[in-house]
mmCIF file of C-alpha atoms in Angstrom:
data_model
loop_
_atom_site.group_PDB
_atom_site.id
_atom_site.type_symbol
_atom_site.label_atom_id
_atom_site.label_comp_id
_atom_site.label_asym_id
_atom_site.label_seq_id
_atom_site.Cartn_x
_atom_site.Cartn_y
_atom_site.Cartn_z
ATOM 1 C CA UNK A 10 3.170 -11.269 -13.596
ATOM 2 C CA UNK A 11 3.875 -14.528 -13.206
ATOM 3 C CA UNK A 12 2.976 -16.846 -11.230
ATOM 4 C CA UNK A 13 7.006 -17.862 -10.383
ATOM 5 C CA UNK A 14 7.722 -14.033 -10.144
ATOM 6 C CA UNK A 15 4.354 -14.020 -7.336
ATOM 7 C CA UNK A 16 5.893 -16.523 -5.777
ATOM 8 C CA UNK A 17 9.288 -14.490 -5.869
ATOM 9 C CA UNK A 18 8.018 -11.412 -4.236
ATOM 10 C CA UNK A 19 5.281 -13.764 -2.084
ATOM 11 C CA UNK A 20 8.437 -14.838 -0.097
ATOM 12 C CA UNK A 21 10.106 -11.857 -0.253
ATOM 13 C CA UNK A 22 7.444 -10.070 1.215
ATOM 14 C CA UNK A 23 8.195 -13.181 4.043
ATOM 15 C CA UNK A 24 11.906 -12.861 4.321
ATOM 16 C CA UNK A 25 11.296 -9.050 4.877
ATOM 17 C CA UNK A 26 9.691 -9.913 7.920
ATOM 18 C CA UNK A 27 10.988 -13.083 9.790
ATOM 19 C CA UNK A 28 13.419 -11.476 10.527
ATOM 20 C CA UNK A 29 11.763 -8.353 12.449
ATOM 21 C CA UNK A 30 9.878 -11.840 14.359
ATOM 22 C CA UNK A 31 13.100 -13.106 15.006
ATOM 23 C CA UNK A 32 14.670 -10.162 17.018
ATOM 24 C CA UNK A 33 11.305 -9.267 18.551
ATOM 25 C CA UNK A 34 10.913 -13.164 20.283
ATOM 26 C CA UNK A 35 14.723 -12.831 21.174
ATOM 27 C CA UNK A 36 14.471 -9.697 22.922
ATOM 28 C CA UNK A 37 11.649 -10.535 24.453
ATOM 29 C CA UNK A 38 12.896 -13.843 25.393
ATOM 30 C CA UNK A 39 15.702 -12.225 26.679
ATOM 31 C CA UNK A 40 14.316 -10.119 29.082
ATOM 32 C CA UNK A 41 11.911 -12.327 30.153
ATOM 33 C CA UNK A 42 14.398 -14.365 31.555
ATOM 34 C CA UNK A 43 16.196 -11.501 33.166
ATOM 35 C CA UNK A 44 13.250 -9.505 35.249
ATOM 36 C CA UNK A 45 9.946 -12.806 34.626
ATOM 37 C CA UNK A 46 7.435 -9.687 35.409
ATOM 38 C CA UNK A 47 8.266 -7.952 32.358
ATOM 39 C CA UNK A 48 6.969 -11.153 31.416
ATOM 40 C CA UNK A 49 3.489 -10.857 32.619
ATOM 41 C CA UNK A 50 0.444 -10.039 30.801
ATOM 42 C CA UNK A 51 -0.297 -6.387 32.089
ATOM 43 C CA UNK A 52 2.630 -5.329 31.290
ATOM 44 C CA UNK A 53 3.331 -7.016 27.591
ATOM 45 C CA UNK A 54 -0.263 -5.025 27.675
ATOM 46 C CA UNK A 55 1.187 -2.391 28.234
ATOM 47 C CA UNK A 56 3.694 -1.869 26.557
ATOM 48 C CA UNK A 57 1.173 -3.136 23.228
ATOM 49 C CA UNK A 58 -0.857 -0.159 23.795
ATOM 50 C CA UNK A 59 2.054 2.351 24.104
ATOM 51 C CA UNK A 60 3.137 1.311 20.499
ATOM 52 C CA UNK A 61 -0.343 1.875 19.066
ATOM 53 C CA UNK A 62 0.587 5.207 18.357
ATOM 54 C CA UNK A 63 3.836 5.289 16.848
ATOM 55 C CA UNK A 64 1.989 1.915 15.023
ATOM 56 C CA UNK A 65 -0.196 3.237 13.416
ATOM 57 C CA UNK A 66 1.973 5.895 12.352
ATOM 58 C CA UNK A 67 4.498 3.153 10.952
ATOM 59 C CA UNK A 68 1.393 1.206 8.917
ATOM 60 C CA UNK A 69 0.308 4.280 6.656
ATOM 61 C CA UNK A 70 4.169 5.544 6.366
ATOM 62 C CA UNK A 71 5.293 2.910 4.818
ATOM 63 C CA UNK A 72 2.726 3.934 1.861
ATOM 64 C CA UNK A 73 5.017 7.010 1.084
ATOM 65 C CA UNK A 74 8.131 5.132 1.936
ATOM 66 C CA UNK A 75 7.633 3.092 -0.900
ATOM 67 C CA UNK A 76 6.670 5.766 -3.426
ATOM 68 C CA UNK A 77 10.252 7.063 -1.941
ATOM 69 C CA UNK A 78 9.008 9.816 -0.324
ATOM 70 C CA UNK A 79 9.264 10.619 4.028
ATOM 71 C CA UNK A 80 6.274 11.778 6.556
ATOM 72 C CA UNK A 81 8.041 13.285 9.060
ATOM 73 C CA UNK A 82 4.302 15.120 9.762
ATOM 74 C CA UNK A 83 2.467 12.643 11.732
ATOM 75 C CA UNK A 84 3.484 13.485 14.777
ATOM 76 C CA UNK A 85 2.371 17.187 14.109
ATOM 77 C CA UNK A 86 -0.902 15.673 12.829
ATOM 78 C CA UNK A 87 -1.379 14.073 15.345
ATOM 79 C CA UNK A 88 -0.447 16.673 18.261
ATOM 80 C CA UNK A 89 -3.067 19.137 16.842
ATOM 81 C CA UNK A 90 -5.746 16.475 16.796
ATOM 82 C CA UNK A 91 -5.550 15.518 19.349
ATOM 83 C CA UNK A 92 -6.976 19.714 20.372
ATOM 84 C CA UNK A 93 -9.064 19.982 17.958
ATOM 85 C CA UNK A 94 -10.712 17.062 19.615
ATOM 86 C CA UNK A 95 -10.529 17.749 22.559
ATOM 87 C CA UNK A 96 -12.299 21.317 21.690
ATOM 88 C CA UNK A 97 -14.563 20.644 20.513
ATOM 89 C CA UNK A 98 -15.857 18.541 22.262
ATOM 90 C CA UNK A 99 -15.025 20.529 25.195
ATOM 91 C CA UNK A 100 -17.242 23.856 23.311
ATOM 92 C CA UNK A 101 -20.128 20.635 23.300
ATOM 93 C CA UNK A 102 -19.918 18.908 20.197
ATOM 94 C CA UNK A 103 -20.653 14.915 19.831
ATOM 95 C CA UNK A 104 -16.515 12.901 20.980
ATOM 96 C CA UNK A 105 -18.395 11.331 17.528
ATOM 97 C CA UNK A 106 -18.341 13.664 15.982
ATOM 98 C CA UNK A 107 -14.999 14.752 17.126
ATOM 99 C CA UNK A 108 -13.793 11.881 15.618
ATOM 100 C CA UNK A 109 -15.027 12.375 12.058
ATOM 101 C CA UNK A 110 -13.491 15.968 11.849
ATOM 102 C CA UNK A 111 -10.024 14.295 13.945
ATOM 103 C CA UNK A 112 -10.250 12.267 11.038
ATOM 104 C CA UNK A 113 -11.351 14.412 7.718
ATOM 105 C CA UNK A 114 -8.525 17.348 8.861
ATOM 106 C CA UNK A 115 -5.837 14.151 8.993
ATOM 107 C CA UNK A 116 -6.465 13.425 5.511
ATOM 108 C CA UNK A 117 -6.728 16.445 4.337
ATOM 109 C CA UNK A 118 -3.452 18.157 5.770
ATOM 110 C CA UNK A 119 -2.132 13.978 4.487
ATOM 111 C CA UNK A 120 -2.794 15.313 0.933
ATOM 112 C CA UNK A 121 -1.932 18.994 1.116
ATOM 113 C CA UNK A 122 1.695 17.170 1.845
ATOM 114 C CA UNK A 123 0.679 15.447 -1.050
ATOM 115 C CA UNK A 124 -0.108 18.149 -3.357
ATOM 116 C CA UNK A 125 2.094 20.844 -2.613
ATOM 117 C CA UNK A 126 4.998 18.482 -2.883
ATOM 118 C CA UNK A 127 3.105 17.158 -6.091
ATOM 119 C CA UNK A 128 2.149 20.803 -8.027
ATOM 120 C CA UNK A 129 5.030 23.063 -6.242
ATOM 121 C CA UNK A 130 8.323 20.298 -6.788
ATOM 122 C CA UNK A 131 9.201 20.362 -3.163
ATOM 123 C CA UNK A 132 10.969 17.739 -1.457
ATOM 124 C CA UNK A 133 8.411 15.517 0.238
ATOM 125 C CA UNK A 134 11.305 15.561 3.275
ATOM 126 C CA UNK A 135 11.173 20.050 3.509
ATOM 127 C CA UNK A 136 8.155 19.973 3.192
ATOM 128 C CA UNK A 137 6.085 17.432 5.472
ATOM 129 C CA UNK A 138 8.869 18.952 8.107
ATOM 130 C CA UNK A 139 8.070 22.239 7.264
ATOM 131 C CA UNK A 140 4.056 21.217 7.785
ATOM 132 C CA UNK A 141 4.982 19.405 11.127
ATOM 133 C CA UNK A 142 6.685 23.094 12.324
ATOM 134 C CA UNK A 143 2.869 24.748 11.337
ATOM 135 C CA UNK A 144 0.742 21.984 12.763
ATOM 136 C CA UNK A 145 2.124 21.848 16.256
ATOM 137 C CA UNK A 146 2.286 25.557 15.614
ATOM 138 C CA UNK A 147 -1.402 25.328 15.516
ATOM 139 C CA UNK A 148 -2.044 23.198 18.242
ATOM 140 C CA UNK A 149 -0.050 25.968 20.308
ATOM 141 C CA UNK A 150 -1.993 28.258 20.168
ATOM 142 C CA UNK A 151 -5.601 26.590 20.008
ATOM 143 C CA UNK A 152 -4.513 25.129 23.431
ATOM 144 C CA UNK A 153 -2.674 28.337 24.712
ATOM 145 C CA UNK A 154 0.135 25.841 25.222
ATOM 146 C CA UNK A 155 -1.866 24.061 27.975
ATOM 147 C CA UNK A 156 -3.506 20.823 28.418
ATOM 148 C CA UNK A 157 -7.030 20.798 27.145
ATOM 149 C CA UNK A 158 -8.779 18.812 30.639
ATOM 150 C CA UNK A 159 -12.369 18.321 31.733
ATOM 151 C CA UNK A 160 -13.959 16.212 29.472
ATOM 152 C CA UNK A 161 -16.854 14.357 30.868
ATOM 153 C CA UNK A 162 -14.666 11.081 30.631
ATOM 154 C CA UNK A 163 -18.110 9.240 31.110
ATOM 155 C CA UNK A 164 -18.715 9.489 27.423
ATOM 156 C CA UNK A 165 -19.154 5.962 25.641
ATOM 157 C CA UNK A 166 -16.373 7.332 23.412
ATOM 158 C CA UNK A 167 -14.530 7.613 25.872
ATOM 159 C CA UNK A 168 -15.679 4.280 27.719
ATOM 160 C CA UNK A 169 -15.432 1.956 24.859
ATOM 161 C CA UNK A 170 -11.981 4.068 22.331
ATOM 162 C CA UNK A 171 -9.956 4.469 25.697
ATOM 163 C CA UNK A 172 -11.139 0.406 27.355
ATOM 164 C CA UNK A 173 -10.831 -2.651 26.520
ATOM 165 C CA UNK A 174 -12.262 -4.753 24.889
ATOM 166 C CA UNK A 175 -12.389 -8.961 25.808
ATOM 167 C CA UNK A 176 -9.279 -7.729 28.514
ATOM 168 C CA UNK A 177 -7.954 -5.850 26.280
ATOM 169 C CA UNK A 178 -7.745 -2.199 25.121
ATOM 170 C CA UNK A 179 -9.517 -1.649 22.445
ATOM 171 C CA UNK A 180 -7.031 0.735 20.353
ATOM 172 C CA UNK A 181 -4.875 -2.754 20.325
ATOM 173 C CA UNK A 182 -7.680 -4.517 18.263
ATOM 174 C CA UNK A 183 -8.037 -1.482 16.813
ATOM 175 C CA UNK A 184 -3.922 -1.600 15.401
ATOM 176 C CA UNK A 185 -4.187 -5.328 14.456
ATOM 177 C CA UNK A 186 -7.577 -4.391 12.017
ATOM 178 C CA UNK A 187 -5.717 -1.492 10.928
ATOM 179 C CA UNK A 188 -2.812 -3.711 10.224
ATOM 180 C CA UNK A 189 -4.594 -5.813 7.474
ATOM 181 C CA UNK A 190 -6.617 -3.782 5.699
ATOM 182 C CA UNK A 191 -3.713 -2.173 5.469
ATOM 183 C CA UNK A 192 -1.023 -5.078 3.925
ATOM 184 C CA UNK A 193 -3.487 -6.119 1.894
ATOM 185 C CA UNK A 194 -4.111 -2.842 0.272
ATOM 186 C CA UNK A 195 -0.428 -1.921 0.449
ATOM 187 C CA UNK A 196 -0.274 -5.842 -1.590
ATOM 188 C CA UNK A 197 -3.158 -6.872 -3.016
ATOM 189 C CA UNK A 198 -4.880 -3.480 -4.919
ATOM 190 C CA UNK A 199 -4.077 -1.669 -7.242
ATOM 191 C CA UNK A 200 -3.458 1.462 -5.545
ATOM 192 C CA UNK A 201 -0.287 -0.509 -4.110
ATOM 193 C CA UNK A 202 0.463 -2.103 -6.918
ATOM 194 C CA UNK A 203 0.752 1.326 -8.114
ATOM 195 C CA UNK A 204 3.180 2.732 -5.075
ATOM 196 C CA UNK A 205 5.083 0.228 -5.199
ATOM 197 C CA UNK A 206 5.437 0.571 -9.174
ATOM 198 C CA UNK A 207 6.679 4.829 -8.727
ATOM 199 C CA UNK A 208 8.989 3.737 -5.963
ATOM 200 C CA UNK A 209 10.586 0.702 -7.721
ATOM 201 C CA UNK A 210 11.480 3.759 -10.904
ATOM 202 C CA UNK A 211 9.216 7.236 -11.830
ATOM 203 C CA UNK A 212 10.610 6.972 -14.684
ATOM 204 C CA UNK A 213 8.834 4.102 -15.707
ATOM 205 C CA UNK A 214 5.753 4.382 -14.182
ATOM 206 C CA UNK A 215 5.351 8.204 -15.476
ATOM 207 C CA UNK A 216 6.098 6.865 -19.355
ATOM 208 C CA UNK A 217 3.940 3.983 -18.583
ATOM 209 C CA UNK A 218 0.380 6.363 -17.675
ATOM 210 C CA UNK A 219 0.291 5.301 -14.287
ATOM 211 C CA UNK A 220 -1.232 8.640 -12.521
ATOM 212 C CA UNK A 221 2.247 9.364 -10.692
ATOM 213 C CA UNK A 222 0.379 12.621 -8.577
ATOM 214 C CA UNK A 223 -2.894 11.213 -7.707
ATOM 215 C CA UNK A 224 -0.463 8.060 -6.160
ATOM 216 C CA UNK A 225 1.900 10.438 -4.545
ATOM 217 C CA UNK A 226 -1.162 12.228 -2.884
ATOM 218 C CA UNK A 227 -3.201 9.371 -2.352
ATOM 219 C CA UNK A 228 -0.617 8.103 -0.142
ATOM 220 C CA UNK A 229 0.824 11.056 2.024
ATOM 221 C CA UNK A 230 -2.716 11.469 2.789
ATOM 222 C CA UNK A 231 -3.789 7.532 3.464
ATOM 223 C CA UNK A 232 0.228 8.567 5.506
ATOM 224 C CA UNK A 233 -1.945 11.684 7.990
ATOM 225 C CA UNK A 234 -5.407 9.555 7.956
ATOM 226 C CA UNK A 235 -3.534 7.583 9.801
ATOM 227 C CA UNK A 236 -2.580 9.640 12.251
ATOM 228 C CA UNK A 237 -5.306 11.293 12.938
ATOM 229 C CA UNK A 238 -6.113 7.147 13.716
ATOM 230 C CA UNK A 239 -3.718 6.940 16.635
ATOM 231 C CA UNK A 240 -4.815 10.905 17.369
ATOM 232 C CA UNK A 241 -7.955 9.894 18.533
ATOM 233 C CA UNK A 242 -7.104 6.120 20.151
ATOM 234 C CA UNK A 243 -4.812 8.780 22.127
ATOM 235 C CA UNK A 244 -7.383 11.360 22.839
ATOM 236 C CA UNK A 245 -10.100 8.375 23.992
ATOM 237 C CA UNK A 246 -7.077 7.058 26.361
ATOM 238 C CA UNK A 247 -5.379 9.965 27.816
ATOM 239 C CA UNK A 248 -9.278 12.001 28.050
ATOM 240 C CA UNK A 249 -6.907 15.201 27.880
ATOM 241 C CA UNK A 250 -5.244 17.760 24.307
ATOM 242 C CA UNK A 251 -2.155 17.989 24.861
ATOM 243 C CA UNK A 252 -0.023 19.749 22.958
ATOM 244 C CA UNK A 253 3.152 18.887 23.261
ATOM 245 C CA UNK A 254 1.854 15.820 22.550
ATOM 246 C CA UNK A 255 4.129 13.363 20.314
ATOM 247 C CA UNK A 256 6.714 14.668 19.463
ATOM 248 C CA UNK A 257 10.057 13.069 17.841
ATOM 249 C CA UNK A 258 7.281 10.296 16.703
ATOM 250 C CA UNK A 259 8.185 10.920 13.005
ATOM 251 C CA UNK A 260 11.178 9.809 13.495
ATOM 252 C CA UNK A 261 10.568 6.227 15.753
ATOM 253 C CA UNK A 262 8.015 5.805 13.297
ATOM 254 C CA UNK A 263 9.990 5.366 10.419
ATOM 255 C CA UNK A 264 12.439 3.279 12.096
ATOM 256 C CA UNK A 265 9.893 0.704 12.954
ATOM 257 C CA UNK A 266 9.373 1.083 8.968
ATOM 258 C CA UNK A 267 12.824 0.812 7.660
ATOM 259 C CA UNK A 268 13.540 -1.508 10.338
ATOM 260 C CA UNK A 269 10.790 -3.816 9.521
ATOM 261 C CA UNK A 270 11.898 -4.014 5.656
ATOM 262 C CA UNK A 271 9.952 -1.380 3.698
ATOM 263 C CA UNK A 272 13.936 0.570 2.307
ATOM 264 C CA UNK A 273 14.942 4.283 2.040
ATOM 265 C CA UNK A 274 14.791 3.564 -1.686
ATOM 266 C CA UNK A 275 11.226 2.822 -2.435
ATOM 267 C CA UNK A 276 9.869 -0.201 -4.563
ATOM 268 C CA UNK A 277 8.333 -2.134 -0.841
ATOM 269 C CA UNK A 278 7.653 -2.078 2.001
ATOM 270 C CA UNK A 279 5.758 -4.283 4.703
ATOM 271 C CA UNK A 280 2.508 -2.692 6.764
ATOM 272 C CA UNK A 281 2.834 -5.354 9.182
ATOM 273 C CA UNK A 282 7.192 -5.046 9.288
ATOM 274 C CA UNK A 283 6.752 -1.573 10.614
ATOM 275 C CA UNK A 284 4.229 -2.663 13.351
ATOM 276 C CA UNK A 285 6.389 -5.372 14.166
ATOM 277 C CA UNK A 286 9.327 -3.336 14.221
ATOM 278 C CA UNK A 287 7.618 -0.542 16.377
ATOM 279 C CA UNK A 288 7.498 -3.672 18.496
ATOM 280 C CA UNK A 289 10.732 -3.930 19.267
ATOM 281 C CA UNK A 290 11.438 -0.505 19.502
ATOM 282 C CA UNK A 291 8.710 -0.047 22.387
ATOM 283 C CA UNK A 292 9.914 -3.513 24.100
ATOM 284 C CA UNK A 293 13.333 -1.943 24.352
ATOM 285 C CA UNK A 294 11.881 0.755 25.814
ATOM 286 C CA UNK A 295 9.513 -0.594 28.311
ATOM 287 C CA UNK A 296 12.913 -3.121 28.893
ATOM 288 C CA UNK A 297 15.076 0.073 30.275
ATOM 289 C CA UNK A 298 12.350 0.402 33.308
ATOM 290 C CA UNK A 299 13.102 -3.225 34.648
ATOM 291 C CA UNK A 300 16.918 -2.528 34.333
ATOM 292 C CA UNK A 301 16.345 0.646 35.831
ATOM 293 C CA UNK A 302 18.739 2.268 33.219
ATOM 294 C CA UNK A 303 19.272 5.669 33.865
ATOM 295 C CA UNK A 304 17.290 8.184 31.062
ATOM 296 C CA UNK A 305 20.366 9.598 29.879
ATOM 297 C CA UNK A 306 21.652 6.398 28.267
ATOM 298 C CA UNK A 307 17.437 5.599 27.011
ATOM 299 C CA UNK A 308 18.559 6.875 23.447
ATOM 300 C CA UNK A 309 22.259 5.293 23.381
ATOM 301 C CA UNK A 310 20.384 1.973 24.521
ATOM 302 C CA UNK A 311 17.579 2.997 21.755
ATOM 303 C CA UNK A 312 19.718 3.509 19.045
ATOM 304 C CA UNK A 313 22.179 0.517 19.461
ATOM 305 C CA UNK A 314 18.520 -1.927 18.985
ATOM 306 C CA UNK A 315 17.687 0.041 15.871
ATOM 307 C CA UNK A 316 21.247 -1.052 14.597
ATOM 308 C CA UNK A 317 21.187 -4.177 15.618
ATOM 309 C CA UNK A 318 17.796 -5.049 14.999
ATOM 310 C CA UNK A 319 18.529 -3.684 10.915
ATOM 311 C CA UNK A 320 21.648 -5.101 10.757
ATOM 312 C CA UNK A 321 20.483 -8.817 12.080
ATOM 313 C CA UNK A 322 17.654 -8.766 9.265
ATOM 314 C CA UNK A 323 19.659 -7.273 6.804
ATOM 315 C CA UNK A 324 21.975 -11.060 7.276
ATOM 316 C CA UNK A 325 18.706 -12.889 7.442
ATOM 317 C CA UNK A 326 17.381 -11.468 3.786
ATOM 318 C CA UNK A 327 20.243 -11.507 2.079
ATOM 319 C CA UNK A 328 20.596 -15.584 4.000
ATOM 320 C CA UNK A 329 16.936 -15.998 2.281
ATOM 321 C CA UNK A 330 18.056 -13.920 -1.381
ATOM 322 C CA UNK A 331 20.664 -16.427 -1.725
ATOM 323 C CA UNK A 332 19.082 -19.735 -0.546
ATOM 324 C CA UNK A 333 15.546 -18.970 -3.008
ATOM 325 C CA UNK A 334 17.917 -18.019 -5.641
ATOM 326 C CA UNK A 335 20.186 -21.844 -5.200
ATOM 327 C CA UNK A 336 16.628 -22.493 -5.325
ATOM 328 C CA UNK A 337 15.284 -21.422 -8.357
ATOM 329 C CA UNK A 338 18.669 -21.040 -10.221
ATOM 330 C CA UNK A 339 17.883 -22.805 -14.218
ATOM 331 C CA UNK A 340 14.096 -22.595 -13.746
ATOM 332 C CA UNK A 341 12.315 -20.310 -16.169
ATOM 333 C CA UNK A 342 9.939 -17.946 -15.285
#
């Protein structure tokens, strides 16, 4: 790839993230002006911490969407891993062992979705919708439809992963680390390039000999793994296994990805953009509490903000593209 092409892709990534950053800053400032208590450090940290679980799912979902796939099972995976971890700890296993089991299980479940999608040639939408129901059904059966409590909350697992580090919830630090790692994986590695190539033009990728099946399985496996990381942090924070947890998280994660610059058409994406997009949705939800908006209007308000954010981001990107095209008119690669 030439220097000009690299520069074009880098500027494109910056444009993808500029819109959501501007929207987030304006949103936080507007709410803070109307409700100064919203800007308290404790409230901002609480809002970000509440966004961690979906944020991790959105970061993994970028890889699936960039391949023109979709993973509707992350919410079910999240619920199942929380329940499995709680059952293992309740039955005497070390929480650290339970954590490893959770992560391995989540990655296998995601990869299993990829295997079924690839080798049975079924749409990932249908496969992951079905597996989400399966995972939730297993979680409900394992928990007998009840919350699993009575876990040893004094164990370091809960104190470390469910506590604070340097005054900031550990889950936020983990989200930041995961965002950096996955952003590099998506933008700077051969695997990320394959994901983008398959999403851009599957036929061309097939003719060029790219391992499409393996790439799809790994991408969906990564999506499942990130739901498992969310499950570990959810178990550590809530210190219980709730089989009903995570309902609707998959749709919120997809919305966050789209807001953050990852289109359903595939071929490109932004891990930081997806995480910031989810922060926008979390900020909206938190601000509604301060404005005492009736719960019946919460979903309506969130949907309206999604439309406004996507439209605003789209306008910024079109203007940025026009500027870039003017700046580079007449140049050759």
